[in-house]
Coordinates of C-alpha atoms in Angstrom, one line a residue:
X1121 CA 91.5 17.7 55.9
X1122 CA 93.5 19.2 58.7
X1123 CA 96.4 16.3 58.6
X1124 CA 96.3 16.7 54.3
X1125 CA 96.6 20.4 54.5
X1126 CA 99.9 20.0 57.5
X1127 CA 101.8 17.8 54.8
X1128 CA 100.9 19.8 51.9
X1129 CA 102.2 23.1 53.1
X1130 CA 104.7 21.5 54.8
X1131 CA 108.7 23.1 54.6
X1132 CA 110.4 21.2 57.4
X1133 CA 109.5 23.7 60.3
X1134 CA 105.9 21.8 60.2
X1135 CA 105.4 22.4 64.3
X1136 CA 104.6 25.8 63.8
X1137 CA 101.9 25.5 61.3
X1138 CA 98.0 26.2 62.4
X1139 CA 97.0 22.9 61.1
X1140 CA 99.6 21.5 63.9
X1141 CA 97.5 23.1 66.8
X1142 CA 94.0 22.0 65.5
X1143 CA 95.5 18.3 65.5
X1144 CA 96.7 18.8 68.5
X1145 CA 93.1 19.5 69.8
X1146 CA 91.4 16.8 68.0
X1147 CA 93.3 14.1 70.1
X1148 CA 91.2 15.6 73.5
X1149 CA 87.8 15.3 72.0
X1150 CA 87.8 11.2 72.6
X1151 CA 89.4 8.1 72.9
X1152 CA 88.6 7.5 69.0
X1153 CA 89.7 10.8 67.9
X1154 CA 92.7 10.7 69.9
X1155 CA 94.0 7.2 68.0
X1156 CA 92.8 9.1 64.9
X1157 CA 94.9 12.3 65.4
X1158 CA 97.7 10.9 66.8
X1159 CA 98.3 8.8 63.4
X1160 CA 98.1 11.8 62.1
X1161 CA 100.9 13.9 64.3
X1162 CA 103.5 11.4 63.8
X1163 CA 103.6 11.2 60.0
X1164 CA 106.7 12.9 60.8
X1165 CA 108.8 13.2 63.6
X1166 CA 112.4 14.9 64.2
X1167 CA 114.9 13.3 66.6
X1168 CA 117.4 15.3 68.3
X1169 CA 118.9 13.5 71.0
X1170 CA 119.4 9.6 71.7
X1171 CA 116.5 10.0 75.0
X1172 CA 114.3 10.9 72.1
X1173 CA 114.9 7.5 69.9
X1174 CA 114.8 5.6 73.8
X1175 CA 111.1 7.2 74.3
X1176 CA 110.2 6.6 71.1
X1177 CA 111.2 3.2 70.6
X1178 CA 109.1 2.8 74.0
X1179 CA 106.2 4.3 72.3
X1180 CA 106.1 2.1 69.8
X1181 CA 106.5 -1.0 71.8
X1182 CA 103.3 0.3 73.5
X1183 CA 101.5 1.5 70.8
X1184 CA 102.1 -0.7 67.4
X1185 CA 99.3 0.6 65.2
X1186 CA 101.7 4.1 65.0
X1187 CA 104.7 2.6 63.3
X1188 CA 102.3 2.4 60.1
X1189 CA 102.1 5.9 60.8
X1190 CA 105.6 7.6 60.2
X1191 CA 106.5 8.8 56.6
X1192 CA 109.5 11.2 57.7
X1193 CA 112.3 11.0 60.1
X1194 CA 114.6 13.8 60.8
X1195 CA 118.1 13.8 62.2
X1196 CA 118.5 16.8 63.9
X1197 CA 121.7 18.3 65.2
X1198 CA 120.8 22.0 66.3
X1199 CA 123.0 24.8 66.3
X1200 CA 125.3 26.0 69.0
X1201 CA 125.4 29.8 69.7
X1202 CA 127.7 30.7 67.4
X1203 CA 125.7 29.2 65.0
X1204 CA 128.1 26.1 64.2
X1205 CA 126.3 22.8 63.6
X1206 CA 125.9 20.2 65.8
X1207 CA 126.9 16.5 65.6
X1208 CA 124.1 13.5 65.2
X1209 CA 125.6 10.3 67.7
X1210 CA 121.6 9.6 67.7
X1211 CA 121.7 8.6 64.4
X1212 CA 123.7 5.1 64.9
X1213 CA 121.2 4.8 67.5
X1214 CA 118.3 5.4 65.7
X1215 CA 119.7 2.8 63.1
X1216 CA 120.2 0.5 65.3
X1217 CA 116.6 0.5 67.3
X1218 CA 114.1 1.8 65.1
X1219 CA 114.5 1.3 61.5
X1220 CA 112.9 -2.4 61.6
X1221 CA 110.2 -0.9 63.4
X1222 CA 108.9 1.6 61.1
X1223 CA 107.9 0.1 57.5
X1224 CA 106.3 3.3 55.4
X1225 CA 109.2 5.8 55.7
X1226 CA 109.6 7.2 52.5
X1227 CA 111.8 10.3 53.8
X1228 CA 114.7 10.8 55.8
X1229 CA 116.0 13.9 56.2
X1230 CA 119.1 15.0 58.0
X1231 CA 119.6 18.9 59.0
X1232 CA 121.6 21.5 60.6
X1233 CA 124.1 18.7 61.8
X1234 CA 127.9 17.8 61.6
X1235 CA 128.5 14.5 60.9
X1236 CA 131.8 13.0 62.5
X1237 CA 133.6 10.0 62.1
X1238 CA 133.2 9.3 65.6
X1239 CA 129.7 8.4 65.4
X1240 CA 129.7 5.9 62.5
X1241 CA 129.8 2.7 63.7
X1242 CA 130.4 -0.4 61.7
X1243 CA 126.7 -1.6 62.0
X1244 CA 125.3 1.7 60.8
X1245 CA 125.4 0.6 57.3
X1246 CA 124.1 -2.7 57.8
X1247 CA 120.9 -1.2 59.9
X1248 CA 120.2 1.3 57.3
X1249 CA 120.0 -1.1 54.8
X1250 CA 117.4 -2.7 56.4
X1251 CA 115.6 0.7 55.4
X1252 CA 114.1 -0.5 52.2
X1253 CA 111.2 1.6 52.6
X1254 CA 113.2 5.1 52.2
X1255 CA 112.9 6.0 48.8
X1256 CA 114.1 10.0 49.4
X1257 CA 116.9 11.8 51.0
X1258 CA 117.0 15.4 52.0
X1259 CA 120.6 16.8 53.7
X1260 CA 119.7 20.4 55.3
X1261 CA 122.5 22.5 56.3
X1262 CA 125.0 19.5 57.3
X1263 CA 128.7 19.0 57.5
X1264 CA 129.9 15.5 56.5
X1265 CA 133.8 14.6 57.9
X1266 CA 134.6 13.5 54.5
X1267 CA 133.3 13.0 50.6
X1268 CA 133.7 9.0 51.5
X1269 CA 131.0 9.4 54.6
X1270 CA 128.9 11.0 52.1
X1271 CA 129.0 8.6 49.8
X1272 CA 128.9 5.9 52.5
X1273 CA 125.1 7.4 53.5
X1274 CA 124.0 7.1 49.9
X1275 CA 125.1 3.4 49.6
X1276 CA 123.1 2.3 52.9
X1277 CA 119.8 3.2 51.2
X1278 CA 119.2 0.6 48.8
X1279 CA 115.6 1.6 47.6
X1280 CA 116.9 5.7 47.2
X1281 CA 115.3 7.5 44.3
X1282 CA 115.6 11.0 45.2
X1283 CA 118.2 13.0 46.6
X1284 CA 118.2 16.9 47.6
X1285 CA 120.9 18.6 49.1
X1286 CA 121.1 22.4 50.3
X1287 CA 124.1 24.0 52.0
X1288 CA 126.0 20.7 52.4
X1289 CA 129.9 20.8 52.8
X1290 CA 133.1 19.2 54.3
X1291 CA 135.2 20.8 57.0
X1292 CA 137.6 23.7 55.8
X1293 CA 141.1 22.2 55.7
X1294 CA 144.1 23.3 54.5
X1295 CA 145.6 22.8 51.5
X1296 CA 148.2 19.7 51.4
X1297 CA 149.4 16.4 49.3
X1298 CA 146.6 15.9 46.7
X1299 CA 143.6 13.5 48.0
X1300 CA 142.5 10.8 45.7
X1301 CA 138.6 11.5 44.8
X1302 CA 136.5 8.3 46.8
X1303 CA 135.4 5.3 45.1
X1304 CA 131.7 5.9 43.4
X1305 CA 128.9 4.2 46.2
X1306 CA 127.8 0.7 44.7
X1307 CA 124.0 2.4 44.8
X1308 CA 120.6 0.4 43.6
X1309 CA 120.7 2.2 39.8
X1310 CA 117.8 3.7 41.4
X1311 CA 118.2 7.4 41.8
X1312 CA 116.1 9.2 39.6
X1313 CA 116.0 12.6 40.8
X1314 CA 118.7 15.3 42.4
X1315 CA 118.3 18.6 43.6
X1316 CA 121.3 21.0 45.0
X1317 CA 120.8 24.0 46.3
X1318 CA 124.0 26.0 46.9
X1319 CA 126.6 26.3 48.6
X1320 CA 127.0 22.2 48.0
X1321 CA 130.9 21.2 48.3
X1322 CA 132.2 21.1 44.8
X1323 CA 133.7 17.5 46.1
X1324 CA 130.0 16.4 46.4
X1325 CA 129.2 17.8 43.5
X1326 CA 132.3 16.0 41.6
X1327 CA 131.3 12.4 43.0
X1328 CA 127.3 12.8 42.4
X1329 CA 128.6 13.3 38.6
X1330 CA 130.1 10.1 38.6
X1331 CA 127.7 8.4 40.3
X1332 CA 125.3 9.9 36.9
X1333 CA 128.0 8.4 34.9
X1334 CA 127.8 4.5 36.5
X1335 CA 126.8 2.0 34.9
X1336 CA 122.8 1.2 35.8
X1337 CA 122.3 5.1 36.6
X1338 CA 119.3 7.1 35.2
X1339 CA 119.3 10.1 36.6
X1340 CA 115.7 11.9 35.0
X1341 CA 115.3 14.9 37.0
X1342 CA 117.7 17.4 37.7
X1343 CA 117.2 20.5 39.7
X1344 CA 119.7 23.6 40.5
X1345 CA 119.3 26.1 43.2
X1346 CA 121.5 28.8 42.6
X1347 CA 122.4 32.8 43.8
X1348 CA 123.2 34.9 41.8
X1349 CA 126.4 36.3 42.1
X1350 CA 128.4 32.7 44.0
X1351 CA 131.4 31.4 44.1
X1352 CA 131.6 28.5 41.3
X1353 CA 128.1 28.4 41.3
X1354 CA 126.0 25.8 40.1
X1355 CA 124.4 27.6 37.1
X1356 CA 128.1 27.9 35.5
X1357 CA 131.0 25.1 34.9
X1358 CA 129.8 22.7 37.9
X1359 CA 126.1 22.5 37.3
X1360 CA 127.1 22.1 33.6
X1361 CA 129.0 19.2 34.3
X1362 CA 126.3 17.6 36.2
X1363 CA 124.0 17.9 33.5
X1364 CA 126.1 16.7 30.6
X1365 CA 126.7 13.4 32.8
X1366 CA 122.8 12.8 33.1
X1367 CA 121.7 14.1 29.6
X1368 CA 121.1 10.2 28.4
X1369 CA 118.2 9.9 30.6
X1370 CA 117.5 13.4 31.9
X1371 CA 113.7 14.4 31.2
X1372 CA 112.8 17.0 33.6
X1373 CA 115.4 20.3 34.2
X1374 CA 114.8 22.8 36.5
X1375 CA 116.7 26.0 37.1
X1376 CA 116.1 28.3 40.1
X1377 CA 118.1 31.5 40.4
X1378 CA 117.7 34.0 43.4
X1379 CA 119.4 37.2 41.5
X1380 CA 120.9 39.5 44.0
X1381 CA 120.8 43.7 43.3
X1382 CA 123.9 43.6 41.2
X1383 CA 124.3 45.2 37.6
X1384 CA 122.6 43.3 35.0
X1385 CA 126.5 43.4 33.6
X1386 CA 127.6 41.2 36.6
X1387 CA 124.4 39.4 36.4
X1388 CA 125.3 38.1 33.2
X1389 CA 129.0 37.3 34.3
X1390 CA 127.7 35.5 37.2
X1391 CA 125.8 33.2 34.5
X1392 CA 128.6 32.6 32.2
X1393 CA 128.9 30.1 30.6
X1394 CA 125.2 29.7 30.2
X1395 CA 123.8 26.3 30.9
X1396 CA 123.7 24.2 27.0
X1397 CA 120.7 22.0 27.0
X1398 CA 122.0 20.7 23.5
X1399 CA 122.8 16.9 24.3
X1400 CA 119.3 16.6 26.9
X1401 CA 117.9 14.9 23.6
X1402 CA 114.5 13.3 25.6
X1403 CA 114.0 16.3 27.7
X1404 CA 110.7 17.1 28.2
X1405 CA 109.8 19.6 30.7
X1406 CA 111.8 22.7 31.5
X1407 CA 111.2 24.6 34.4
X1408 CA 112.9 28.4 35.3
X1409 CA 112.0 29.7 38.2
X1410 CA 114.0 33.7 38.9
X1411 CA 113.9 36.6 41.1
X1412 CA 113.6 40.1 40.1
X1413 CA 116.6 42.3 41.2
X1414 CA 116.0 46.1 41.3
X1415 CA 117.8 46.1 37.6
X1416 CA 117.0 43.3 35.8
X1417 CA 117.9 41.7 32.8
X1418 CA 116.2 38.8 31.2
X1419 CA 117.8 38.3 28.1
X1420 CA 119.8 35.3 29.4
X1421 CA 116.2 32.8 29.2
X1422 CA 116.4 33.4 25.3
X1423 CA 119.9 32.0 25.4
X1424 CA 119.2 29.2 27.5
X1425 CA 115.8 28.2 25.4
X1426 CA 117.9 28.3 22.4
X1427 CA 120.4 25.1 23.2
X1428 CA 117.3 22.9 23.6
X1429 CA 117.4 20.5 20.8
X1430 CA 115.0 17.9 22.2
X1431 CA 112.2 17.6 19.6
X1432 CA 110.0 16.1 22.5
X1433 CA 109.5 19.3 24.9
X1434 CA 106.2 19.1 26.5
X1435 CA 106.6 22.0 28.7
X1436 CA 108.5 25.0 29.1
X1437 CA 107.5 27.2 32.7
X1438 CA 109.0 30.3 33.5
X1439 CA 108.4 32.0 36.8
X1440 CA 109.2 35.4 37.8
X1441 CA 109.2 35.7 41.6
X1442 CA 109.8 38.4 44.5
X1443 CA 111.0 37.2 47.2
X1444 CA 111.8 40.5 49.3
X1445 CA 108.4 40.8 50.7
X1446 CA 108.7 44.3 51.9
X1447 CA 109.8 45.4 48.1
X1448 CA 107.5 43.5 45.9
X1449 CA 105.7 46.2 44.9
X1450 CA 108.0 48.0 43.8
X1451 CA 109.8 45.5 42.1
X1452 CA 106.6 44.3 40.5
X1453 CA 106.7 47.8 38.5
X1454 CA 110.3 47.3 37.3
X1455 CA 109.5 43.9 35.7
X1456 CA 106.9 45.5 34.0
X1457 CA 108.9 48.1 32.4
X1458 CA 112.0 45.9 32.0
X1459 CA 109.5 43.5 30.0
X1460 CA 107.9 46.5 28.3
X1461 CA 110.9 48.4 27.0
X1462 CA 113.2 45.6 26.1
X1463 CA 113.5 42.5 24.6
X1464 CA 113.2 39.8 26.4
X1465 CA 110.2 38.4 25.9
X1466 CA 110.3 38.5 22.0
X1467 CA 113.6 37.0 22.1
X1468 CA 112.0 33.8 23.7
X1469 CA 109.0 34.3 21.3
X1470 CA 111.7 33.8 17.9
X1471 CA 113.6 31.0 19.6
X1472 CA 110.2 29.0 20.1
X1473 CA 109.4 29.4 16.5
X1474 CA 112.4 27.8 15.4
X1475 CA 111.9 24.3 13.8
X1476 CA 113.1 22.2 17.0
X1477 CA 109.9 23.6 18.7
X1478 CA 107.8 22.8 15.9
X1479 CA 106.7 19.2 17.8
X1480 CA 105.5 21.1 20.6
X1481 CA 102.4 20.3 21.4
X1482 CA 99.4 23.7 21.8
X1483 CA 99.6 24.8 25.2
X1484 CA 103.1 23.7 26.1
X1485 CA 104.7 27.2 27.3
X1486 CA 103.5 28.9 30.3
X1487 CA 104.2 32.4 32.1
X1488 CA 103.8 32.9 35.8
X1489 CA 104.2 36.1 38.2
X1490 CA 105.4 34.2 41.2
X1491 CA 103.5 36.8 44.1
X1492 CA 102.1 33.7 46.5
X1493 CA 104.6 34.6 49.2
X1494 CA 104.5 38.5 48.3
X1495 CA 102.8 41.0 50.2
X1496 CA 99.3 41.4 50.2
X1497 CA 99.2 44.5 48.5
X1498 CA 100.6 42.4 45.1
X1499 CA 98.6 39.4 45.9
X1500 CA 95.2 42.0 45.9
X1501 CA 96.6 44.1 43.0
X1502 CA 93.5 44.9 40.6
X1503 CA 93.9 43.7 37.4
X1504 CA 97.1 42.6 37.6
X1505 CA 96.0 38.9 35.9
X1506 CA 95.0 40.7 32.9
X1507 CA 97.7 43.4 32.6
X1508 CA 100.3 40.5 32.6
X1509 CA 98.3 38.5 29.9
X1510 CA 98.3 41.0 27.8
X1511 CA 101.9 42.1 28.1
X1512 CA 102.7 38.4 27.1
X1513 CA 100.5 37.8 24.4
X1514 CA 101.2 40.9 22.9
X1515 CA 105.1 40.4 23.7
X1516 CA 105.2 37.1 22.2
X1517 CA 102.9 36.9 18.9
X1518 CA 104.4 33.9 17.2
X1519 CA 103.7 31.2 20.4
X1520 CA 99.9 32.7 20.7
X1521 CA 99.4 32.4 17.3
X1522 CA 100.0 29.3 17.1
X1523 CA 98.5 27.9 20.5
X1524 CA 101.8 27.3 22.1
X1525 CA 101.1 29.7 25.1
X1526 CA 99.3 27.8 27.5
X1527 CA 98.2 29.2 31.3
X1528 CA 99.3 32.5 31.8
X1529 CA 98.9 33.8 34.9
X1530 CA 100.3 35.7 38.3
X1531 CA 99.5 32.6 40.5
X1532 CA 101.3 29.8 39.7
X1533 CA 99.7 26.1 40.5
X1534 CA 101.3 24.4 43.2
X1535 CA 102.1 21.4 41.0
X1536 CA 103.9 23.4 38.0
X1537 CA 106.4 25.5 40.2
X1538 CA 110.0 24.6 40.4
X1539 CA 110.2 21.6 42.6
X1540 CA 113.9 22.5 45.1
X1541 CA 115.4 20.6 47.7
X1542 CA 113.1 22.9 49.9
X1543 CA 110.2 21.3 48.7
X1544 CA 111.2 17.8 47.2
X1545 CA 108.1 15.9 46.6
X1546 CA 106.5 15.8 43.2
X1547 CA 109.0 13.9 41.4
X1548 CA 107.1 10.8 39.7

């Protein structure tokens, strides 16, 4: 229970979880509890120097019956004090030594780290590809010294199915002589799934669309991360592009906008053009998971709804969240009114009563109040379950009269929120 509940809450910074501690505490109660835990404490483990992958290669040689252990590796760089990432030299070693040894990493996750040409070696490639057990890939916060290293990386994994990517760029340069765009990485045709979460390098972005355009490509699940007002962001031209390129295969969409106090005016600039779900044609689940700014404006979701043209949709989630703790309560009260007064709601309600939706099987759209991270004030608000039931039922008549609004509720389940590159692990 205690090593279940560590990797289901898990977000990366897994150390610092309770569950961590009690593990820790099993392993002095006896020799078979100790065995037992420490399986248990190295489903994941984070590198950050090359002495680490040394003693840890040592450990293994001593203690065999852990390799079967590890799920997730992490290639950690660390920050410097001024906050600048820090290169990974450890991971050519880590290639080199202890990929053969460990055969049930799934994961492997690289974060907070610049990654040079200095430390790829010729072998690095080779070694990875003996990785055949890695299915996903999650960059964190990393530099990479060019769009061809990037691509490089995704070419070592041959068995790579999902790949998530937050904050992940090339070095600033200055502008000169126009650089010819990398070759596309000859990858396995087997990634499925990608989720970005911005700022992501629009070069990265450019040579994942071709890579949805290979031949042998399926790309099924697509997830963007965006904020709300960016620069390019992903929810506008870029993220657009990305989609159209996967649209043959795509089946699962997921939109995740963290909406910053601006006018609901620049709001609605900052979304423009909005994302066309037209060409998705075997789309099935749609997932929007948003913020509420102190002025919101909704009206957007109607828009979006109305480019579907899939005549397959199984689900449609929408999830309104706060993620300013200290102002949720307040914020909670605005939604209400904004939902109240205007709208929104019973512009989504018409666009689902169109004929596309008419497929849609009872049940299929659900409305969440996103307050599991909130204060506890929210979370314990009295009747709040029932107050948002019946603003949606009474907002959108035409889906609950015709059994199309499924579980309503202010406490989303775990395995219907938006799945981000934070938390990349429910893809099928």
């Amino acid at each position: 229970m205690l090593a279940a509940e560590n990797k289901d809450k898990d977000h990366g910074n897994w150390v610092s979880h309770p569950g961590w501690s009690a593990l820790v505490a099993c392993t002095l109660v006896c020799k078979a509890w100790y065995l037992r835990s420490w399986d248990h404490l190295h489903w994941q483990i984070s590198l950050r120097k090359r002495d680490q992958v040394a003693t840890l290669a040592k450990l293994f040689r001593a203690e065999p019956q852990l390799r079967r252990a590890v799920q997730r590796i992490t290639i950690a760089g660390g920050l410097d004090k001024d906050q600048q990432r820090l290169p990974i030299p450890h991971l050519a070693t880590f290639a080199a030594t202890l990929v053969r040894m460990l055969p049930n990493v799934t994961e492997l996750m690289v974060r907070h780290a610049e990654w040079r040409l200095a430390d790829v070696r010729v072998q690095l490639v080779s070694h990875l590809d003996a990785f055949r057990s890695a299915e996903s890939l999650k960059l964190v916060n990393v530099t990479f010294a060019s769009a061809m290293l990037f691509g490089r990386l995704l070419a070592a994994l041959p068995s790579l199915e999902r790949l998530g990517c937050i904050s992940v760029r090339f070095p600033q340069k200055e502008p000169g002589p126009l650089v010819l765009p990398p070759p596309v990485p000859r990858m396995s045709g087997k990634l499925g799934a990608v989720s970005l979460c911005e700022p992501v390098d629009p070069a990265i972005q450019a040579l994942l669309v071709r890579c949805a355009e290979a031949d042998g490509c399926k790309l099924q699940w697509l997830v963007l991360e965006v904020d709300v007002p960016s620069e390019g962001t992903l929810a506008s031209m870029k993220g657009q592009q990305l989609l159209d390129s996967s649209v043959a295969h795509l089946v699962f969409f997921g939109l995740k906008l963290y909406t910053e106090d601006i006018a609901p005016e620049a709001q609605n600039k900052a979304l423009e053009p909005y994302l066309n779900l037209s060409r998705a044609a075997k789309l099935r689940h749609l997932t929007i998971d948003t913020s509420c700014p102190n002025q919101p404006d909704f009206s957007w979701l109607a828009t979006i709804l109305a480019t579907v043209e899939s005549d397959g949709l199984q689900r449609v989630a929408i999830s309104f969240g706060f993620h300013k703790k200290d102002d949720a309560v307040r914020r909670l009260e605005i939604l209400f009114d904004r939902l109240e007064q205007n709208d929104d709601l019973t512009l989504m309600d018409d666009v689902l009563a169109r004929k596309q939706f008419t497929n849609t099987k009872p049940g299929a759209f659900f409305m969440f109040l996103d307050v599991g991270s909130s204060s506890g004030a929210l979370t314990a608000s009295d009747g709040l379950g029932n107050r948002w039931h019946e603003l949606v039922r009474r907002k959108m008549p035409q889906i609950a009269k015709h059994n199309m609004l499924g579980y309503v509720s202010n406490t989303p389940p775990r395995q219907w929120t938006l799945t981000s590159c934070r938390a990349f692990s429910t893809y099928p």
